[in-house]
Amino acid sequence: MTITVRQAIQDDLDSIVMVLGELQVRSTAVADADAWSAMLGQTGRTILLAERGGDPAGTADLWIAPTLLHGAVPRAFVNYVAVLSAARRSGVGRALMEDAHRRAVVAGCRDVLLMSGDHRPDAHRFYDALGYERCAVGFRMML
Ligand SMILES: CC(C)(COP(=O)(O)OP(=O)(O)OC[C@H]1O[C@@H](n2cnc3c(N)ncnc32)[C@H](O)[C@@H]1OP(=O)(O)O)[C@@H](O)C(=O)NCCC(=O)NCCS
């Protein structure tokens, strides 16, 4: 089946919420129209939607942040990568990340960073397979 990746638009809210359910975080994703509009309107942010055979199959959230470092080179961050379980191991995740990489290169980024929870060994193997290096220790403080 054909896999395509594009920037999500306003009408894609329900598709993105459905796919984000795959993250299985403690509280579920909700179709909050205000939050969605704010996300889509945020400078440097691109919500990607992957479709497989024309149906929603995965998402990733790309942020390109300007910096003052390394000659003011921007930096890319990827969050909330998720693929429907029925569509996994068919290249959807790879297609999403490759699209994010292309956009980051066009924006002038030299690298892309992401964090993935300790409880996601499958995702870690996915990032390993794509060529990501393990380079940092993540920290979080609950507020
Ligand atoms: C991690 C995830 C996004 C991968 O998506 P995917 O569409 O299945 O990945 P792809 O099919 O593009 O896989 C590309 C390569 O990554 C590796 N890979 C992917 N999933 C893997 C797994 N479960 N175990 C080992 N290697 C894996 C393989 O080398 C694979 O190539 P191959 O299938 O030809 O062997 C998907 O499993 C997912 O949504 N998991 C639940 C949510 C999650 O953990 N998200 C990440 C949050 S940080």
PDB file of C-alpha atoms and ligand atoms in Angstrom:
ATOM      1  CA  MET A   1       0.000   0.000   0.000  1.00  0.00           C
ATOM      2  CA  THR A   2       1.163   3.499  -0.787  1.00  0.00           C
ATOM      3  CA  ILE A   3       2.461   5.559   2.126  1.00  0.00           C
ATOM      4  CA  THR A   4       2.318   9.350   1.935  1.00  0.00           C
ATOM      5  CA  VAL A   5       3.277  11.990   4.494  1.00  0.00           C
ATOM      6  CA  ARG A   6       1.909  15.516   4.549  1.00  0.00           C
ATOM      7  CA  GLN A   7       1.443  18.442   6.885  1.00  0.00           C
ATOM      8  CA  ALA A   8      -1.734  18.035   8.902  1.00  0.00           C
ATOM      9  CA  ILE A   9      -4.459  20.652   8.457  1.00  0.00           C
ATOM     10  CA  GLN A  10      -7.417  21.780  10.559  1.00  0.00           C
ATOM     11  CA  ASP A  11      -9.695  18.970   9.316  1.00  0.00           C
ATOM     12  CA  ASP A  12      -7.198  16.287  10.395  1.00  0.00           C
ATOM     13  CA  LEU A  13      -7.821  16.747  14.122  1.00  0.00           C
ATOM     14  CA  ASP A  14      -9.806  13.528  14.567  1.00  0.00           C
ATOM     15  CA  SER A  15      -7.252  11.496  12.591  1.00  0.00           C
ATOM     16  CA  ILE A  16      -4.387  12.829  14.688  1.00  0.00           C
ATOM     17  CA  VAL A  17      -6.248  12.173  17.947  1.00  0.00           C
ATOM     18  CA  MET A  18      -6.999   8.626  16.819  1.00  0.00           C
ATOM     19  CA  VAL A  19      -3.359   7.912  15.975  1.00  0.00           C
ATOM     20  CA  LEU A  20      -2.066   9.568  19.168  1.00  0.00           C
ATOM     21  CA  GLY A  21      -4.102   6.971  21.072  1.00  0.00           C
ATOM     22  CA  GLU A  22      -1.296   4.572  20.126  1.00  0.00           C
ATOM     23  CA  LEU A  23       1.049   6.366  22.503  1.00  0.00           C
ATOM     24  CA  GLN A  24      -0.951   4.878  25.396  1.00  0.00           C
ATOM     25  CA  VAL A  25      -0.019   7.631  27.780  1.00  0.00           C
ATOM     26  CA  ARG A  26      -1.813   7.911  31.116  1.00  0.00           C
ATOM     27  CA  SER A  27      -4.404  10.441  29.912  1.00  0.00           C
ATOM     28  CA  THR A  28      -5.869  10.052  26.432  1.00  0.00           C
ATOM     29  CA  ALA A  29      -5.595  12.544  23.580  1.00  0.00           C
ATOM     30  CA  VAL A  30      -8.661  14.757  23.176  1.00  0.00           C
ATOM     31  CA  ALA A  31     -10.001  16.629  20.144  1.00  0.00           C
ATOM     32  CA  ASP A  32      -9.544  20.084  21.678  1.00  0.00           C
ATOM     33  CA  ALA A  33     -10.138  22.530  18.814  1.00  0.00           C
ATOM     34  CA  ASP A  34      -8.430  25.467  20.563  1.00  0.00           C
ATOM     35  CA  ALA A  35      -5.279  23.488  21.318  1.00  0.00           C
ATOM     36  CA  TRP A  36      -5.266  22.141  17.770  1.00  0.00           C
ATOM     37  CA  SER A  37      -5.541  25.633  16.251  1.00  0.00           C
ATOM     38  CA  ALA A  38      -2.730  26.850  18.510  1.00  0.00           C
ATOM     39  CA  MET A  39      -0.549  23.884  17.489  1.00  0.00           C
ATOM     40  CA  LEU A  40      -1.136  24.486  13.786  1.00  0.00           C
ATOM     41  CA  GLY A  41      -0.447  28.198  14.160  1.00  0.00           C
ATOM     42  CA  GLN A  42       2.809  27.866  16.063  1.00  0.00           C
ATOM     43  CA  THR A  43       5.825  29.157  14.161  1.00  0.00           C
ATOM     44  CA  GLY A  44       8.270  26.404  13.270  1.00  0.00           C
ATOM     45  CA  ARG A  45       5.911  23.596  14.191  1.00  0.00           C
ATOM     46  CA  THR A  46       4.679  21.021  11.673  1.00  0.00           C
ATOM     47  CA  ILE A  47       2.324  18.218  12.622  1.00  0.00           C
ATOM     48  CA  LEU A  48       2.886  15.413  10.134  1.00  0.00           C
ATOM     49  CA  LEU A  49       0.189  12.948   9.134  1.00  0.00           C
ATOM     50  CA  ALA A  50       1.089   9.705   7.398  1.00  0.00           C
ATOM     51  CA  GLU A  51      -1.526   7.950   5.317  1.00  0.00           C
ATOM     52  CA  ARG A  52      -1.340   4.373   4.135  1.00  0.00           C
ATOM     53  CA  GLY A  53      -3.641   3.354   1.317  1.00  0.00           C
ATOM     54  CA  GLY A  54      -5.344   6.731   1.820  1.00  0.00           C
ATOM     55  CA  ASP A  55      -6.157   6.142   5.499  1.00  0.00           C
ATOM     56  CA  PRO A  56      -4.552   7.833   8.523  1.00  0.00           C
ATOM     57  CA  ALA A  57      -1.732   5.639   9.829  1.00  0.00           C
ATOM     58  CA  GLY A  58       0.758   7.707  11.795  1.00  0.00           C
ATOM     59  CA  THR A  59       1.871  11.069  13.060  1.00  0.00           C
ATOM     60  CA  ALA A  60       4.937  12.972  14.224  1.00  0.00           C
ATOM     61  CA  ASP A  61       5.308  16.479  15.627  1.00  0.00           C
ATOM     62  CA  LEU A  62       8.273  18.459  14.264  1.00  0.00           C
ATOM     63  CA  TRP A  63       9.575  21.621  15.912  1.00  0.00           C
ATOM     64  CA  ILE A  64      12.249  23.736  14.324  1.00  0.00           C
ATOM     65  CA  ALA A  65      13.686  26.113  16.889  1.00  0.00           C
ATOM     66  CA  PRO A  66      15.952  29.055  16.056  1.00  0.00           C
ATOM     67  CA  THR A  67      19.103  29.146  18.229  1.00  0.00           C
ATOM     68  CA  LEU A  68      22.086  31.433  18.787  1.00  0.00           C
ATOM     69  CA  LEU A  69      24.507  28.521  18.837  1.00  0.00           C
ATOM     70  CA  HIS A  70      26.851  27.224  16.127  1.00  0.00           C
ATOM     71  CA  GLY A  71      26.400  30.432  14.145  1.00  0.00           C
ATOM     72  CA  ALA A  72      22.676  30.651  14.852  1.00  0.00           C
ATOM     73  CA  VAL A  73      21.815  27.287  13.301  1.00  0.00           C
ATOM     74  CA  PRO A  74      18.251  26.134  14.033  1.00  0.00           C
ATOM     75  CA  ARG A  75      17.635  22.854  15.783  1.00  0.00           C
ATOM     76  CA  ALA A  76      14.955  20.254  15.040  1.00  0.00           C
ATOM     77  CA  PHE A  77      13.016  18.352  17.686  1.00  0.00           C
ATOM     78  CA  VAL A  78      10.594  15.495  17.037  1.00  0.00           C
ATOM     79  CA  ASN A  79       7.867  14.527  19.501  1.00  0.00           C
ATOM     80  CA  TYR A  80       4.783  12.336  19.632  1.00  0.00           C
ATOM     81  CA  VAL A  81       5.715   9.768  16.977  1.00  0.00           C
ATOM     82  CA  ALA A  82       2.973   7.163  16.689  1.00  0.00           C
ATOM     83  CA  VAL A  83       1.825   4.597  14.145  1.00  0.00           C
ATOM     84  CA  LEU A  84      -1.421   2.607  14.316  1.00  0.00           C
ATOM     85  CA  SER A  85      -0.654  -0.917  15.498  1.00  0.00           C
ATOM     86  CA  ALA A  86      -2.288  -2.399  12.361  1.00  0.00           C
ATOM     87  CA  ALA A  87       0.061  -0.366  10.158  1.00  0.00           C
ATOM     88  CA  ARG A  88       3.339  -1.025  11.986  1.00  0.00           C
ATOM     89  CA  ARG A  89       6.421  -2.568  10.407  1.00  0.00           C
ATOM     90  CA  SER A  90       5.337  -1.399   6.965  1.00  0.00           C
ATOM     91  CA  GLY A  91       7.539   1.687   6.756  1.00  0.00           C
ATOM     92  CA  VAL A  92       5.092   4.318   8.045  1.00  0.00           C
ATOM     93  CA  GLY A  93       7.319   5.398  10.925  1.00  0.00           C
ATOM     94  CA  ARG A  94      10.359   5.585   8.677  1.00  0.00           C
ATOM     95  CA  ALA A  95       8.440   7.658   6.110  1.00  0.00           C
ATOM     96  CA  LEU A  96       7.363  10.098   8.836  1.00  0.00           C
ATOM     97  CA  MET A  97      10.898  10.516  10.166  1.00  0.00           C
ATOM     98  CA  GLU A  98      12.395  10.886   6.694  1.00  0.00           C
ATOM     99  CA  ASP A  99       9.881  13.610   5.920  1.00  0.00           C
ATOM    100  CA  ALA A 100      10.758  15.369   9.189  1.00  0.00           C
ATOM    101  CA  HIS A 101      14.471  15.079   8.343  1.00  0.00           C
ATOM    102  CA  ARG A 102      13.916  16.596   4.893  1.00  0.00           C
ATOM    103  CA  ARG A 103      12.014  19.538   6.343  1.00  0.00           C
ATOM    104  CA  ALA A 104      14.701  20.074   8.981  1.00  0.00           C
ATOM    105  CA  VAL A 105      17.465  20.084   6.360  1.00  0.00           C
ATOM    106  CA  VAL A 106      15.542  22.593   4.233  1.00  0.00           C
ATOM    107  CA  ALA A 107      15.234  24.801   7.345  1.00  0.00           C
ATOM    108  CA  GLY A 108      19.022  24.664   7.825  1.00  0.00           C
ATOM    109  CA  CYS A 109      19.156  22.272  10.789  1.00  0.00           C
ATOM    110  CA  ARG A 110      22.232  20.121  11.276  1.00  0.00           C
ATOM    111  CA  ASP A 111      20.691  17.602  13.631  1.00  0.00           C
ATOM    112  CA  VAL A 112      17.425  16.399  15.082  1.00  0.00           C
ATOM    113  CA  LEU A 113      16.803  15.532  18.718  1.00  0.00           C
ATOM    114  CA  LEU A 114      14.102  13.468  20.371  1.00  0.00           C
ATOM    115  CA  MET A 115      13.311  11.894  23.695  1.00  0.00           C
ATOM    116  CA  SER A 116      11.758   8.475  24.134  1.00  0.00           C
ATOM    117  CA  GLY A 117      10.621   7.002  27.440  1.00  0.00           C
ATOM    118  CA  ASP A 118      12.590   4.207  29.106  1.00  0.00           C
ATOM    119  CA  HIS A 119       9.496   2.013  28.820  1.00  0.00           C
ATOM    120  CA  ARG A 120       9.555   2.033  24.992  1.00  0.00           C
ATOM    121  CA  PRO A 121      12.241  -0.472  23.939  1.00  0.00           C
ATOM    122  CA  ASP A 122      10.516  -1.103  20.585  1.00  0.00           C
ATOM    123  CA  ALA A 123      10.647   2.592  19.758  1.00  0.00           C
ATOM    124  CA  HIS A 124      14.325   2.647  20.739  1.00  0.00           C
ATOM    125  CA  ARG A 125      15.046  -0.141  18.269  1.00  0.00           C
ATOM    126  CA  PHE A 126      13.148   1.864  15.649  1.00  0.00           C
ATOM    127  CA  TYR A 127      15.307   4.954  16.244  1.00  0.00           C
ATOM    128  CA  ASP A 128      18.441   2.786  16.282  1.00  0.00           C
ATOM    129  CA  ALA A 129      17.426   1.312  12.900  1.00  0.00           C
ATOM    130  CA  LEU A 130      17.005   4.815  11.491  1.00  0.00           C
ATOM    131  CA  GLY A 131      20.548   5.727  12.535  1.00  0.00           C
ATOM    132  CA  TYR A 132      19.875   7.778  15.662  1.00  0.00           C
ATOM    133  CA  GLU A 133      22.609   7.804  18.327  1.00  0.00           C
ATOM    134  CA  ARG A 134      21.893   7.574  22.031  1.00  0.00           C
ATOM    135  CA  CYS A 135      23.430  10.818  23.225  1.00  0.00           C
ATOM    136  CA  ALA A 136      21.734  12.175  26.341  1.00  0.00           C
ATOM    137  CA  VAL A 137      19.989  11.371  29.595  1.00  0.00           C
ATOM    138  CA  GLY A 138      16.437  12.715  29.839  1.00  0.00           C
ATOM    139  CA  PHE A 139      15.212  14.543  32.938  1.00  0.00           C
ATOM    140  CA  ARG A 140      11.687  15.409  34.007  1.00  0.00           C
ATOM    141  CA  MET A 141      10.210  17.089  37.050  1.00  0.00           C
ATOM    142  CA  MET A 142       6.498  16.769  37.763  1.00  0.00           C
ATOM    143  CA  LEU A 143       4.929  20.179  38.467  1.00  0.00           C
TER     144      LEU A 143
HETATM  145  C1  LIG B   1       7.931   3.070  17.130  1.00  0.00           C
HETATM  146  C2  LIG B   1       6.954   3.139  15.958  1.00  0.00           C
HETATM  147  C3  LIG B   1       6.616   4.616  15.687  1.00  0.00           C
HETATM  148  C4  LIG B   1       7.608   2.517  14.716  1.00  0.00           C
HETATM  149  O1  LIG B   1       6.744   2.707  13.622  1.00  0.00           O
HETATM  150  P1  LIG B   1       6.695   1.654  12.380  1.00  0.00           P
HETATM  151  O2  LIG B   1       5.857   2.259  11.334  1.00  0.00           O
HETATM  152  O3  LIG B   1       6.284   0.321  12.872  1.00  0.00           O
HETATM  153  O4  LIG B   1       8.218   1.598  11.925  1.00  0.00           O
HETATM  154  P2  LIG B   1       8.783   1.145  10.476  1.00  0.00           P
HETATM  155  O5  LIG B   1       7.898   0.116   9.896  1.00  0.00           O
HETATM  156  O6  LIG B   1       9.033   2.368   9.654  1.00  0.00           O
HETATM  157  O7  LIG B   1      10.170   0.486  10.930  1.00  0.00           O
HETATM  158  C5  LIG B   1      11.426   0.885  10.406  1.00  0.00           C
HETATM  159  C6  LIG B   1      12.490  -0.004  11.007  1.00  0.00           C
HETATM  160  O8  LIG B   1      12.597   0.251  12.426  1.00  0.00           O
HETATM  161  C7  LIG B   1      12.862  -0.983  13.109  1.00  0.00           C
HETATM  162  N1  LIG B   1      11.740  -1.294  13.996  1.00  0.00           N
HETATM  163  C8  LIG B   1      10.503  -0.734  13.997  1.00  0.00           C
HETATM  164  N2  LIG B   1       9.748  -1.270  14.996  1.00  0.00           N
HETATM  165  C9  LIG B   1      10.511  -2.177  15.606  1.00  0.00           C
HETATM  166  C10 LIG B   1      10.289  -3.071  16.701  1.00  0.00           C
HETATM  167  N3  LIG B   1       9.111  -3.137  17.334  1.00  0.00           N
HETATM  168  N4  LIG B   1      11.307  -3.891  17.083  1.00  0.00           N
HETATM  169  C11 LIG B   1      12.490  -3.844  16.434  1.00  0.00           C
HETATM  170  N5  LIG B   1      12.767  -3.024  15.387  1.00  0.00           N
HETATM  171  C12 LIG B   1      11.783  -2.196  14.979  1.00  0.00           C
HETATM  172  C13 LIG B   1      13.010  -2.055  12.037  1.00  0.00           C
HETATM  173  O9  LIG B   1      14.380  -2.109  11.658  1.00  0.00           O
HETATM  174  C14 LIG B   1      12.164  -1.482  10.921  1.00  0.00           C
HETATM  175  O10 LIG B   1      12.527  -1.961   9.644  1.00  0.00           O
HETATM  176  P3  LIG B   1      11.969  -3.414   9.151  1.00  0.00           P
HETATM  177  O11 LIG B   1      10.505  -3.470   9.489  1.00  0.00           O
HETATM  178  O12 LIG B   1      12.259  -3.393   7.676  1.00  0.00           O
HETATM  179  O13 LIG B   1      12.752  -4.429   9.933  1.00  0.00           O
HETATM  180  C15 LIG B   1       5.642   2.327  16.260  1.00  0.00           C
HETATM  181  O14 LIG B   1       6.012   1.030  16.691  1.00  0.00           O
HETATM  182  C16 LIG B   1       4.742   2.938  17.337  1.00  0.00           C
HETATM  183  O15 LIG B   1       3.907   3.790  17.042  1.00  0.00           O
HETATM  184  N6  LIG B   1       4.887   2.492  18.615  1.00  0.00           N
HETATM  185  C17 LIG B   1       3.981   2.930  19.687  1.00  0.00           C
HETATM  186  C18 LIG B   1       4.165   4.387  20.043  1.00  0.00           C
HETATM  187  C19 LIG B   1       5.614   4.724  20.348  1.00  0.00           C
HETATM  188  O16 LIG B   1       6.304   4.045  21.091  1.00  0.00           O
HETATM  189  N7  LIG B   1       6.058   5.856  19.759  1.00  0.00           N
HETATM  190  C20 LIG B   1       7.391   6.374  19.979  1.00  0.00           C
HETATM  191  C21 LIG B   1       7.377   7.354  21.084  1.00  0.00           C
HETATM  192  S1  LIG B   1       9.028   7.943  21.451  1.00  0.00           S
END
